[in-house]
Coordinates of N, CA and C in Angstrom, one line a residue:
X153 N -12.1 -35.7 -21.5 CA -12.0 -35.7 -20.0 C -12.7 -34.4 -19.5
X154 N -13.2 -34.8 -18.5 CA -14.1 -33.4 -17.7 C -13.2 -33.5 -16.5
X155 N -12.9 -31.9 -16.1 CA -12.3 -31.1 -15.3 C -13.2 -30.5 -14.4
X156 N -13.5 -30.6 -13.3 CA -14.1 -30.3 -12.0 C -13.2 -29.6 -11.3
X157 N -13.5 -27.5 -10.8 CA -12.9 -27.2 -9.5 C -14.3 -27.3 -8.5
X158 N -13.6 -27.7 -7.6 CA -14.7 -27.5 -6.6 C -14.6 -27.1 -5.2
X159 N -14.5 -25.9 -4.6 CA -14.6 -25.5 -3.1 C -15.2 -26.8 -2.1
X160 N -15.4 -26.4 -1.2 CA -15.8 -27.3 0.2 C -17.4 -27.7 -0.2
X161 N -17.9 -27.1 -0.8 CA -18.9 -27.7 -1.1 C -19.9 -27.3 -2.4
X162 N -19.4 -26.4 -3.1 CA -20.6 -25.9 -4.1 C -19.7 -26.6 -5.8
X163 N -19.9 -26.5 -6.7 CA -19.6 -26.5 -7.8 C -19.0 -25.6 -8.5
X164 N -17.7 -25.2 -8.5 CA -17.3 -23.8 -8.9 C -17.1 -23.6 -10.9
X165 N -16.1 -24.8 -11.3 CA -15.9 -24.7 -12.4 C -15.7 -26.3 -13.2
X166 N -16.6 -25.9 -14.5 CA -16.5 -27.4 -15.5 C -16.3 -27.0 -16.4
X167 N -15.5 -27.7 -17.3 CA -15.1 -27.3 -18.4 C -14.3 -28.7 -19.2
X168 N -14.8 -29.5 -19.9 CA -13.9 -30.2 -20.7 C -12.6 -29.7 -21.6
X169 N -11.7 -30.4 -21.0 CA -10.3 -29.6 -21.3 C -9.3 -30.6 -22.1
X170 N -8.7 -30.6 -23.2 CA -7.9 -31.6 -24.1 C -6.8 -31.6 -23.2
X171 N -6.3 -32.9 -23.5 CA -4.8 -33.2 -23.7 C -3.9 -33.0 -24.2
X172 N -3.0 -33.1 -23.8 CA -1.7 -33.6 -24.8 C -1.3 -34.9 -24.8
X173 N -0.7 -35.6 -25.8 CA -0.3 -36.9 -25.8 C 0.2 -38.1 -24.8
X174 N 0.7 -37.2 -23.7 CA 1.2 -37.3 -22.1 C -0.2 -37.7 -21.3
X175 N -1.4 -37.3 -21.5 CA -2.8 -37.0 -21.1 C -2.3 -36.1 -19.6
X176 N -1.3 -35.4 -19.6 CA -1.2 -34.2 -18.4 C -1.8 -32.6 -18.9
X177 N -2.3 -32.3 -18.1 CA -2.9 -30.9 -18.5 C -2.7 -30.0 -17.4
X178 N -2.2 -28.8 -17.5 CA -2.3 -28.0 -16.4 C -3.0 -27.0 -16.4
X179 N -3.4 -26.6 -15.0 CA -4.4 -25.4 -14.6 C -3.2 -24.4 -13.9
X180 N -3.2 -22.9 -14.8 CA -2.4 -22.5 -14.2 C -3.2 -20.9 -13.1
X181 N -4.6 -20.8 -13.6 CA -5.7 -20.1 -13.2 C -6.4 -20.7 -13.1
X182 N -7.2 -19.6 -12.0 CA -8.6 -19.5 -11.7 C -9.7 -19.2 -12.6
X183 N -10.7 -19.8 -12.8 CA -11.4 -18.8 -14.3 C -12.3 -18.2 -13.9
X184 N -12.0 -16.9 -13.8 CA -13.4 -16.1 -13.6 C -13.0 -14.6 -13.0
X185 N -13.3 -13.6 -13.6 CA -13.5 -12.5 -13.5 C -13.8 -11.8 -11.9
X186 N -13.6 -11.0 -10.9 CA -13.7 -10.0 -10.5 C -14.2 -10.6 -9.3
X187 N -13.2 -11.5 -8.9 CA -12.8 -12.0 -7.8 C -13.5 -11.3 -6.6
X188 N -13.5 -12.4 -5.7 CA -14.5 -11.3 -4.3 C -13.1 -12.1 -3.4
X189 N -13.0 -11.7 -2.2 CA -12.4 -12.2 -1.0 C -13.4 -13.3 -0.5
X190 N -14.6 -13.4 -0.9 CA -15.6 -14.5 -0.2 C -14.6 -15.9 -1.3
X191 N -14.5 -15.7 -2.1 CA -14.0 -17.0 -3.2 C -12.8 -17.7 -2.7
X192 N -12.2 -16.8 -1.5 CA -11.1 -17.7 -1.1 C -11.1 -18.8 -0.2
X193 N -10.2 -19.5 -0.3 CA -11.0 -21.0 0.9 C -9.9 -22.1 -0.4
X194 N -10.2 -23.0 0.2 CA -9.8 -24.6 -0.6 C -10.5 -25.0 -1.6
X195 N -9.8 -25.4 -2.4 CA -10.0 -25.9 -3.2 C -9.3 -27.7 -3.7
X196 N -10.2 -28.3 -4.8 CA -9.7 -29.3 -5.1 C -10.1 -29.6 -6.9
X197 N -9.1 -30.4 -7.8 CA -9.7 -31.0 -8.6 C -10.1 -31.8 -8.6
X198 N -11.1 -31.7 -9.8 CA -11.5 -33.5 -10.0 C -11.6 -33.5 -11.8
X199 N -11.0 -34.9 -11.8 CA -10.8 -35.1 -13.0 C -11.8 -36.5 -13.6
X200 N -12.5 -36.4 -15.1 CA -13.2 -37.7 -15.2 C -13.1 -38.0 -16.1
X201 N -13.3 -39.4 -16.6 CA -13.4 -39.7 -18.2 C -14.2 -41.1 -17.7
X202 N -14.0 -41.9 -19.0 CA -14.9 -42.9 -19.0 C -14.4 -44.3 -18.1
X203 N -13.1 -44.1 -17.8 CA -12.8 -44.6 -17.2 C -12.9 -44.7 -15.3
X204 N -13.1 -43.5 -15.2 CA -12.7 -43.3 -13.7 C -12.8 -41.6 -13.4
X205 N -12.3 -41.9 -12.0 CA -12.4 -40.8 -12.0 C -11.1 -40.4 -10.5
X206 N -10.5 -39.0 -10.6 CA -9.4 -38.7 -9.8 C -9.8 -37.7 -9.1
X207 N -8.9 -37.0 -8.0 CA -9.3 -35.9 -7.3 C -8.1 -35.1 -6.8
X208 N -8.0 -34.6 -6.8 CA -6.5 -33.5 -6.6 C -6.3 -33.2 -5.1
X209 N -4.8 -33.3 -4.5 CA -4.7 -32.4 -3.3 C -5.9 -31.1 -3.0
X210 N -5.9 -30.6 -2.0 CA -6.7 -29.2 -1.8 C -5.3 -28.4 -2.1
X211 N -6.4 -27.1 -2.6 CA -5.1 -26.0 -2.7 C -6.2 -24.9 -2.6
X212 N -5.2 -23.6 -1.9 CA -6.0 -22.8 -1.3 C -5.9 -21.3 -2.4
X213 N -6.8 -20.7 -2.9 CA -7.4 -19.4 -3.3 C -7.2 -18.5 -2.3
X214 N -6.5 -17.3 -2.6 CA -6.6 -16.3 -2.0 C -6.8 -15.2 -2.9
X215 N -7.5 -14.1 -2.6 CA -8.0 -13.5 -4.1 C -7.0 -11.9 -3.1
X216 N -6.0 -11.8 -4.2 CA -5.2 -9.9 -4.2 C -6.4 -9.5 -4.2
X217 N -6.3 -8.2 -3.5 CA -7.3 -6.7 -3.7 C -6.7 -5.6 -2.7
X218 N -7.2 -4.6 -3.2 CA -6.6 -3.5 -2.6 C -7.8 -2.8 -2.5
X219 N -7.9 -2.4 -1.2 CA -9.4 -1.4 -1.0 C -8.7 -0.2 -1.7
X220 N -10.3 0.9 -2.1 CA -10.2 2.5 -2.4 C -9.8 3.6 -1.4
X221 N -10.3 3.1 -0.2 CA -10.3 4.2 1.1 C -8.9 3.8 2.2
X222 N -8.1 5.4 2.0 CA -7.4 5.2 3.1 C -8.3 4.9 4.7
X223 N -7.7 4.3 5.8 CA -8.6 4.4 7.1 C -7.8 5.7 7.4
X224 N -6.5 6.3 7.2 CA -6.5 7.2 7.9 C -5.6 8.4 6.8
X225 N -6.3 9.5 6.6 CA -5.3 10.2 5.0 C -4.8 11.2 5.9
X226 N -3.7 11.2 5.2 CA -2.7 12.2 5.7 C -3.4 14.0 5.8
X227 N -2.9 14.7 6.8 CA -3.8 16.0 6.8 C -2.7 17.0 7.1
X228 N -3.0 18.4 6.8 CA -1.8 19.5 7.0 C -1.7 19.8 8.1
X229 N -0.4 19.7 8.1 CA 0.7 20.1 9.3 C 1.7 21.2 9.3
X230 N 1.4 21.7 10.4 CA 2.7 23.2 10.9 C 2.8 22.6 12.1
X231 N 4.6 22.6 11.6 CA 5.6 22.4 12.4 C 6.5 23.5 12.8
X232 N 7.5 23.9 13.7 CA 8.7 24.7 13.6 C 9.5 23.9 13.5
X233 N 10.4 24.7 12.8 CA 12.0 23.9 12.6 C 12.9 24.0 13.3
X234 N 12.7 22.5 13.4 CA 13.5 21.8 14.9 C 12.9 20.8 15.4
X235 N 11.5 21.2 15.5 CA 10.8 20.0 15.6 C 10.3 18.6 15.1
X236 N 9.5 18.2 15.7 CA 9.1 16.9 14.8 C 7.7 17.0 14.4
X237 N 7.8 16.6 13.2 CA 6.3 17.0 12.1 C 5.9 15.1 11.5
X238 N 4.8 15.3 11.9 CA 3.8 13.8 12.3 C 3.2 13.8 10.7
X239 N 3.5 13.4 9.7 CA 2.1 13.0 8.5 C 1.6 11.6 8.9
X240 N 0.4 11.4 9.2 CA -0.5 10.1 9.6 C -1.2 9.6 7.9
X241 N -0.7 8.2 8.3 CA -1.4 7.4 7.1 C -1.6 6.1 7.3
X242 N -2.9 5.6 7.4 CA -3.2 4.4 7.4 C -3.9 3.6 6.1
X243 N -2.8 3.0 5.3 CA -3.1 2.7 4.0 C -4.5 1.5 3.9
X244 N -5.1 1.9 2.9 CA -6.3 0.9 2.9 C -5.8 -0.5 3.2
X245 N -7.2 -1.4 3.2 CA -6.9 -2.7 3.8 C -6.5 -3.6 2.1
X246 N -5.4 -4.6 2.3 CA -5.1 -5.3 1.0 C -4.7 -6.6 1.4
X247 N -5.0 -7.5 0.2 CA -4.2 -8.7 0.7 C -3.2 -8.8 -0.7
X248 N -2.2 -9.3 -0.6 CA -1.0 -9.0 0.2 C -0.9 -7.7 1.2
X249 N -0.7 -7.7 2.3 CA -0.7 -5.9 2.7 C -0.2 -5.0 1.9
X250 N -0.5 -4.0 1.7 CA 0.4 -2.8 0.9 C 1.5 -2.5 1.9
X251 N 2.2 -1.7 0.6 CA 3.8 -1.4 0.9 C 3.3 0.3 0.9
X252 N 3.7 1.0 2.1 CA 3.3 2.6 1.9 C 4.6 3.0 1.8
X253 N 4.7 4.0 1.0 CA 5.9 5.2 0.6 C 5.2 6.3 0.7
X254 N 5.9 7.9 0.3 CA 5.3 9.0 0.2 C 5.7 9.5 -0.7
X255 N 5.5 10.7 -0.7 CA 5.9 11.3 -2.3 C 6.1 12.6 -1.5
X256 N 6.8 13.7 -1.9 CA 6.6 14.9 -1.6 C 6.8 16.0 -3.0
X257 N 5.9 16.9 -2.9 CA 5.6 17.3 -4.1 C 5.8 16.5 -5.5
X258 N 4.8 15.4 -5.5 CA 5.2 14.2 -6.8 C 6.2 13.9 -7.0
X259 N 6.9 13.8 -6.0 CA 8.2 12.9 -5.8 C 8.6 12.0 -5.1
X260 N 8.6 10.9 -5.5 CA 8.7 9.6 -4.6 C 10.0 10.2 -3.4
X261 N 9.6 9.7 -2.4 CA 10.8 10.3 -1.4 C 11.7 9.1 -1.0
X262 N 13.2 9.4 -1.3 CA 13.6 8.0 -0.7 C 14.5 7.9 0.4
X263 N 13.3 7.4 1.5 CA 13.8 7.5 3.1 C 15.0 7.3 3.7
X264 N 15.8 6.4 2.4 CA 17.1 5.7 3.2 C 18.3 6.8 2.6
X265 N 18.1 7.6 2.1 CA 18.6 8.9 1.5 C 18.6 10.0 2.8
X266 N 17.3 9.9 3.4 CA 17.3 11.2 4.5 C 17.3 10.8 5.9
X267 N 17.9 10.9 6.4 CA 17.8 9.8 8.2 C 17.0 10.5 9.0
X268 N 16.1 11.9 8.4 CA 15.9 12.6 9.7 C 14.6 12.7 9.0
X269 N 14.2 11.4 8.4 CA 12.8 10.8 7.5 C 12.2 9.0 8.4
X270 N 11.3 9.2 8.9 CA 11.4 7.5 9.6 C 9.5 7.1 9.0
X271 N 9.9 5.8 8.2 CA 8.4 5.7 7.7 C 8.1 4.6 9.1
X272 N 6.9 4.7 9.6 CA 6.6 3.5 10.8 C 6.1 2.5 10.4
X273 N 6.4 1.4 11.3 CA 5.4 0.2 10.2 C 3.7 0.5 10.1
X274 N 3.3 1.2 10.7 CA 1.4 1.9 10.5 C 1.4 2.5 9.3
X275 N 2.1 3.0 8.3 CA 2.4 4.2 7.6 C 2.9 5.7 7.8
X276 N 2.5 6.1 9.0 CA 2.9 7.3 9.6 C 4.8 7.6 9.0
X277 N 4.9 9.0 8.7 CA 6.0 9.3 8.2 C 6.2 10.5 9.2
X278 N 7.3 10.1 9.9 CA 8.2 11.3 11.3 C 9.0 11.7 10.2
X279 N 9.3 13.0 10.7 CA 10.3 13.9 10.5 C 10.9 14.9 10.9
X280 N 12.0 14.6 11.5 CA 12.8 14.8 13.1 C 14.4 15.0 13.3
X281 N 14.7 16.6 13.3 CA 14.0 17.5 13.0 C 13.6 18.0 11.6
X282 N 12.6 18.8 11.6 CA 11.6 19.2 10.5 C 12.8 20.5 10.4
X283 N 12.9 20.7 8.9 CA 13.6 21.5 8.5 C 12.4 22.2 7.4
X284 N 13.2 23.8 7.3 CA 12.0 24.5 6.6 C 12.2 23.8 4.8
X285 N 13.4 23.5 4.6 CA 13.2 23.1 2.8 C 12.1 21.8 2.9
X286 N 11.9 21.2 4.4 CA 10.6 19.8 3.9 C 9.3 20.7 4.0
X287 N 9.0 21.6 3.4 CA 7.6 21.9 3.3 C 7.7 21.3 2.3
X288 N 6.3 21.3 1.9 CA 5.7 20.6 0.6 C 4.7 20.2 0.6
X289 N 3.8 19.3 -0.4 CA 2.9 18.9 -0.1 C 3.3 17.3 -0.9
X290 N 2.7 16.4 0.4 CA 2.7 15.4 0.9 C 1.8 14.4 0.4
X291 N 2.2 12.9 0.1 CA 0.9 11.8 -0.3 C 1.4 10.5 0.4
X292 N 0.5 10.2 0.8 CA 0.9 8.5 1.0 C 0.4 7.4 0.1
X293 N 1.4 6.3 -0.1 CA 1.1 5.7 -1.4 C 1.1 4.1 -1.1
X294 N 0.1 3.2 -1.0 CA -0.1 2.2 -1.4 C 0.2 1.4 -2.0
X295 N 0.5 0.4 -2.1 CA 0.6 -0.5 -3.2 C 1.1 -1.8 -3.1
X296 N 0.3 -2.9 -3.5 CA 0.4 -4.2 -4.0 C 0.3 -4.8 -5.2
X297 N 0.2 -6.2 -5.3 CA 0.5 -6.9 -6.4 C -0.9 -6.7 -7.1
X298 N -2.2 -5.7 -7.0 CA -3.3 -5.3 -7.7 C -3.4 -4.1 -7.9
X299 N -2.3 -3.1 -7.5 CA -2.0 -1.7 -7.8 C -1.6 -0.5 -6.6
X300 N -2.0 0.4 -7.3 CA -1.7 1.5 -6.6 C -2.8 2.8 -5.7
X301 N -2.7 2.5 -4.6 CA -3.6 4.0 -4.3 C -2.7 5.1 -3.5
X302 N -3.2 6.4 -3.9 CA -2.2 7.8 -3.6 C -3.6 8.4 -2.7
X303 N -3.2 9.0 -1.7 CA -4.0 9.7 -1.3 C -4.1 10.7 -1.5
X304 N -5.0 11.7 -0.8 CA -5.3 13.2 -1.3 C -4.0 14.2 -0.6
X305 N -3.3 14.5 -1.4 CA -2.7 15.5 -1.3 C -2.8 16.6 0.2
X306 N -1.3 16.6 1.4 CA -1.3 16.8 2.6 C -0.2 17.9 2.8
X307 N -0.4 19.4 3.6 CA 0.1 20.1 3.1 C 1.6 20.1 4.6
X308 N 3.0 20.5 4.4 CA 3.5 20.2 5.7 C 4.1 22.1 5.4
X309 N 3.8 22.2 6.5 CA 4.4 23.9 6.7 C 5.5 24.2 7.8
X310 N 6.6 24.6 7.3 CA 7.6 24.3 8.6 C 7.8 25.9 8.7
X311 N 8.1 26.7 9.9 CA 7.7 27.8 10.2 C 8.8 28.0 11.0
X312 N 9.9 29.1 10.7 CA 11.0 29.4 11.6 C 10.8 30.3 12.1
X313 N 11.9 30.0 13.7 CA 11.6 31.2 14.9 C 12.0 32.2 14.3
X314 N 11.0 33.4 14.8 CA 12.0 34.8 14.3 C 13.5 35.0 15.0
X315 N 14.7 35.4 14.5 CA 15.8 35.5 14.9 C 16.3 36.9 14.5
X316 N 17.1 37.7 15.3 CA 17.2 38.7 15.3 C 18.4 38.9 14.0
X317 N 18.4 39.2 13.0 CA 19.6 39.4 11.8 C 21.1 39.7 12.9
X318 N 20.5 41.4 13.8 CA 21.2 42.1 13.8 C 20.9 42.3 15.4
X319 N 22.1 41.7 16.3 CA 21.9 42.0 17.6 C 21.8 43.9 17.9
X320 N 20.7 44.0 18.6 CA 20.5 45.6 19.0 C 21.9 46.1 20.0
X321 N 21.9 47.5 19.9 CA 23.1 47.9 20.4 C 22.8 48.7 21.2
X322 N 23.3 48.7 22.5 CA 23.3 50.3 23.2 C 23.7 51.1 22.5
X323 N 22.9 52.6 23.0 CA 23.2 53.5 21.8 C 22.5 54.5 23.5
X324 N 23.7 55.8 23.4 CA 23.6 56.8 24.5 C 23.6 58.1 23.8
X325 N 22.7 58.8 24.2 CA 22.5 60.1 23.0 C 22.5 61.4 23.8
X326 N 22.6 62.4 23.8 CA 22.2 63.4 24.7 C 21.6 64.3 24.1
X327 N 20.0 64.8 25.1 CA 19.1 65.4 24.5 C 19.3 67.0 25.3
X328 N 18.6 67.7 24.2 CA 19.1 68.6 24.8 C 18.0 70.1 24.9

């Protein structure tokens, strides 16, 4: 039996493929190495032998990938504490979309642990108010069902008002 995939119109894959006693065979992949996003679209089988010949539903290809380049990498920030401190991240483009998290100092951060942590659906990570123990340095992290991208390393600096220790005192002296 010869096995035909074939897109809308070019010839994609042949390959004579055995049976089993059932004469059912299944395709559970695509064959071919290093997939492009152009390869996605419909598809169909076709099956032949000497008898005849069959043709399969369409079924649709969509090829995972995850770009290298964030569109937007996180950059250092000085905040005061109290305030609200912005890390921007626009995770590369992917299909499936990526899922972004952050890390702070190589540490995955886990947002539903800190309330005064909000990831946005863009990637952007608020933190409101910024307190001086969230300095660190900062990553945003991608990832889909084709891997992982970390961005370059983003520094957050939280800077407290000066406060006086020791309120000043009148003090009356006589000079003489």
């Amino acid at each position: 039996m010869k096995v035909i995939w074939r897109p809308k119109k070019f010839l994609c894959y042949s390959e004579a493929i055995l049976t089993d006693i059932s004469h059912r065979f299944f395709l559970s992949k695509f064959s071919g190495k290093n997939g492009k996003d152009g390869d996605s679209g419909s598809y169909h089988c076709v099956a032949r032998n000497e008898h005849g010949e069959a043709q399969s539903r369409e079924g649709t290809l969509k090829i995972a990938m995850l770009r290298d380049d964030f569109r937007t990498r996180p950059r250092t920030v000085q905040a005061l504490s109290g305030d609200k401190a912005v890390l921007e991240c626009s995770p590369p483009r992917g299909f499936p979309e990526p899922v972004v998290s952050w890390r702070k100092d190589d540490k995955e951060l886990k947002l539903s642990e800190i309330p005064r942590m909000t990831l946005y659906p863009d990637g952007n990570l608020i933190i409101e108010p910024v307190e001086h123990s969230d300095s660190g340095t900062y990553q945003c992290v991608a990832t889909n069902m084709v891997g992982e991208r970390v961005s370059n390393p983003a520094r957050l600096s939280v800077y407290e008002i000066p406060k006086f220790l020791q309120e000043p005192k009148d003090v009356t002296s006589c000079i003489r």
